DNA sequence: ACGATACGTAGGACTTTCCCTACGCGTCAA
DNA sequence: TTGACGCGTAGGGAAAGTCCTACGTATCGT
């Protein structure tokens, strides 16, 4: 847990940060290319650099990247901990797509006999 | 893949749908309580029913729930396929939190010697 | 056929997101 | 010290998100 806000608010931030293809692409670049300064990242996008800076801020506040200052550069690094949290969040849903694959769960799912009032 | 839009736009919709605690709670209710009509879901929230209807629309357009009409009710059901897609999206990042746990990857990660220009 | 029930949609108010241009601050090279 | 470089922030405008209160539509019981 970080210092900021409730658990739900933090999940909000992480999912919202991921809900943008530019930001997901930044994560991929950091994953495949290692830690990089802003300019190197910005080269991949058809967007002004200040706009990318704002995307980086969103990623920072979600805990998905960290920055390390190096002279006049800021080296951004992928921080995967929130992604591990996402995976944990997914676990209770796993059986739903596993069942679906076997076909049995899908059938049972179509015939619910334990609905709430 | 659904019929609508590009791959990235679809990921946008799924992550954006998940970036709201009300909608995540709806998914949890459908997961733990099985398919349910709108009113049963709405009882759990401090929110007017039309607002919840809009949340359900967001979930529907992300493919995370489906509806089945039953008389004047609409039974909502969890659809986990987009969540399986999320898990697939996460896979290439897994090594980052596994490495972190061993400590070795973390150290190597702090000493990047293959940075791009 | 009538009213009640279950739900969606329309339209409005407010907030947030996402892009831009302009500018400020620290760092490096000469 | 001066100018260029690397980057963040301020402020603005268009669009989208999130809640609300009406209201419309289909279905059920009587």
mmCIF file of C-alpha atoms in Angstrom, chain A:
data_model
loop_
_atom_site.group_PDB
_atom_site.id
_atom_site.type_symbol
_atom_site.label_atom_id
_atom_site.label_comp_id
_atom_site.label_asym_id
_atom_site.label_seq_id
_atom_site.Cartn_x
_atom_site.Cartn_y
_atom_site.Cartn_z
ATOM 1 C CA UNK A 1 0.000 0.000 0.000
ATOM 2 C CA UNK A 2 1.194 3.482 -0.733
ATOM 3 C CA UNK A 3 0.574 6.413 1.555
ATOM 4 C CA UNK A 4 -2.270 7.881 -0.480
ATOM 5 C CA UNK A 5 -5.970 7.181 -0.172
ATOM 6 C CA UNK A 6 -8.102 4.097 0.244
ATOM 7 C CA UNK A 7 -7.663 0.751 -1.399
ATOM 8 C CA UNK A 8 -10.497 1.384 -3.853
ATOM 9 C CA UNK A 9 -9.196 4.805 -4.787
ATOM 10 C CA UNK A 10 -5.831 3.288 -5.510
ATOM 11 C CA UNK A 11 -7.338 0.634 -7.743
ATOM 12 C CA UNK A 12 -9.201 3.435 -9.491
ATOM 13 C CA UNK A 13 -5.920 5.177 -10.199
ATOM 14 C CA UNK A 14 -4.197 2.072 -11.504
ATOM 15 C CA UNK A 15 -7.026 1.015 -13.810
ATOM 16 C CA UNK A 16 -7.560 4.579 -14.996
ATOM 17 C CA UNK A 17 -3.848 4.877 -15.752
ATOM 18 C CA UNK A 18 -4.077 1.701 -17.834
ATOM 19 C CA UNK A 19 -7.178 2.928 -19.661
ATOM 20 C CA UNK A 20 -5.157 4.847 -22.232
ATOM 21 C CA UNK A 21 -3.176 3.399 -25.109
ATOM 22 C CA UNK A 22 -0.419 6.004 -24.890
ATOM 23 C CA UNK A 23 0.228 5.101 -21.263
ATOM 24 C CA UNK A 24 0.088 1.380 -21.939
ATOM 25 C CA UNK A 25 2.591 1.911 -24.735
ATOM 26 C CA UNK A 26 4.886 3.791 -22.341
ATOM 27 C CA UNK A 27 4.801 0.800 -20.009
ATOM 28 C CA UNK A 28 5.641 -1.506 -22.893
ATOM 29 C CA UNK A 29 8.550 0.685 -23.956
ATOM 30 C CA UNK A 30 9.925 0.662 -20.415
ATOM 31 C CA UNK A 31 9.413 -3.074 -20.192
ATOM 32 C CA UNK A 32 11.124 -3.874 -23.493
ATOM 33 C CA UNK A 33 13.641 -1.029 -23.630
ATOM 34 C CA UNK A 34 14.534 -0.636 -19.976
ATOM 35 C CA UNK A 35 14.638 2.646 -18.050
ATOM 36 C CA UNK A 36 14.605 5.657 -20.352
ATOM 37 C CA UNK A 37 14.558 9.456 -20.236
ATOM 38 C CA UNK A 38 11.425 11.321 -21.278
ATOM 39 C CA UNK A 39 12.699 12.382 -24.675
ATOM 40 C CA UNK A 40 13.422 8.802 -25.736
ATOM 41 C CA UNK A 41 9.865 7.875 -24.817
ATOM 42 C CA UNK A 42 8.371 10.937 -26.465
ATOM 43 C CA UNK A 43 9.976 10.032 -29.811
ATOM 44 C CA UNK A 44 7.508 7.171 -30.168
ATOM 45 C CA UNK A 45 4.391 9.312 -30.007
ATOM 46 C CA UNK A 46 2.658 11.814 -32.214
ATOM 47 C CA UNK A 47 2.115 14.159 -29.313
ATOM 48 C CA UNK A 48 3.817 17.198 -27.776
ATOM 49 C CA UNK A 49 6.270 16.459 -25.026
ATOM 50 C CA UNK A 50 4.352 18.277 -22.266
ATOM 51 C CA UNK A 51 1.364 16.064 -22.936
ATOM 52 C CA UNK A 52 3.508 12.996 -22.507
ATOM 53 C CA UNK A 53 4.821 14.499 -19.261
ATOM 54 C CA UNK A 54 1.258 14.550 -18.000
ATOM 55 C CA UNK A 55 0.809 10.914 -18.939
ATOM 56 C CA UNK A 56 3.976 10.133 -17.005
ATOM 57 C CA UNK A 57 2.538 11.978 -14.039
ATOM 58 C CA UNK A 58 -0.576 9.806 -14.151
ATOM 59 C CA UNK A 59 1.600 6.702 -14.288
ATOM 60 C CA UNK A 60 3.700 8.006 -11.391
ATOM 61 C CA UNK A 61 0.680 8.699 -9.213
ATOM 62 C CA UNK A 62 -0.562 5.187 -9.938
ATOM 63 C CA UNK A 63 2.809 3.829 -8.839
ATOM 64 C CA UNK A 64 3.409 2.264 -12.247
ATOM 65 C CA UNK A 65 6.642 4.121 -12.935
ATOM 66 C CA UNK A 66 9.319 5.811 -10.854
ATOM 67 C CA UNK A 67 11.738 8.528 -11.834
ATOM 68 C CA UNK A 68 15.413 8.867 -11.086
ATOM 69 C CA UNK A 69 17.098 12.162 -11.836
ATOM 70 C CA UNK A 70 20.283 12.032 -13.817
ATOM 71 C CA UNK A 71 21.671 15.462 -14.613
ATOM 72 C CA UNK A 72 19.003 17.261 -16.541
ATOM 73 C CA UNK A 73 17.342 14.025 -17.515
ATOM 74 C CA UNK A 74 14.722 12.072 -15.619
ATOM 75 C CA UNK A 75 15.029 8.382 -16.112
ATOM 76 C CA UNK A 76 11.705 6.594 -15.935
ATOM 77 C CA UNK A 77 11.534 3.007 -14.788
ATOM 78 C CA UNK A 78 8.706 0.503 -14.824
ATOM 79 C CA UNK A 79 7.313 -0.376 -11.397
ATOM 80 C CA UNK A 80 5.310 -3.549 -11.656
ATOM 81 C CA UNK A 81 3.908 -3.810 -8.140
ATOM 82 C CA UNK A 82 0.500 -2.330 -9.066
ATOM 83 C CA UNK A 83 0.320 -4.790 -11.957
ATOM 84 C CA UNK A 84 0.863 -7.616 -9.501
ATOM 85 C CA UNK A 85 -2.062 -6.175 -7.533
ATOM 86 C CA UNK A 86 -4.167 -6.267 -10.698
ATOM 87 C CA UNK A 87 -3.284 -9.908 -11.171
ATOM 88 C CA UNK A 88 -4.291 -10.615 -7.588
ATOM 89 C CA UNK A 89 -7.562 -8.806 -8.186
ATOM 90 C CA UNK A 90 -8.200 -11.029 -11.204
ATOM 91 C CA UNK A 91 -7.712 -14.329 -9.397
ATOM 92 C CA UNK A 92 -11.260 -14.752 -8.012
ATOM 93 C CA UNK A 93 -12.569 -14.380 -11.577
ATOM 94 C CA UNK A 94 -10.318 -17.003 -13.095
ATOM 95 C CA UNK A 95 -12.737 -19.864 -12.637
ATOM 96 C CA UNK A 96 -15.221 -18.028 -14.834
ATOM 97 C CA UNK A 97 -13.184 -18.294 -17.963
ATOM 98 C CA UNK A 98 -11.801 -21.692 -17.094
ATOM 99 C CA UNK A 99 -15.330 -23.052 -16.623
ATOM 100 C CA UNK A 100 -16.341 -21.460 -19.871
ATOM 101 C CA UNK A 101 -13.628 -23.397 -21.665
ATOM 102 C CA UNK A 102 -14.730 -26.763 -20.318
ATOM 103 C CA UNK A 103 -18.308 -26.078 -21.337
ATOM 104 C CA UNK A 104 -19.654 -27.538 -18.124
ATOM 105 C CA UNK A 105 -19.474 -24.358 -16.142
ATOM 106 C CA UNK A 106 -21.055 -22.501 -19.000
ATOM 107 C CA UNK A 107 -24.037 -24.809 -18.920
ATOM 108 C CA UNK A 108 -24.408 -24.591 -15.168
ATOM 109 C CA UNK A 109 -24.061 -20.857 -15.447
ATOM 110 C CA UNK A 110 -27.030 -20.685 -17.778
ATOM 111 C CA UNK A 111 -29.200 -22.501 -15.228
ATOM 112 C CA UNK A 112 -28.775 -20.577 -12.010
ATOM 113 C CA UNK A 113 -30.877 -22.021 -9.195
ATOM 114 C CA UNK A 114 -29.331 -20.084 -6.377
ATOM 115 C CA UNK A 115 -30.321 -16.564 -7.236
ATOM 116 C CA UNK A 116 -30.782 -14.087 -4.390
ATOM 117 C CA UNK A 117 -34.210 -12.657 -3.594
#
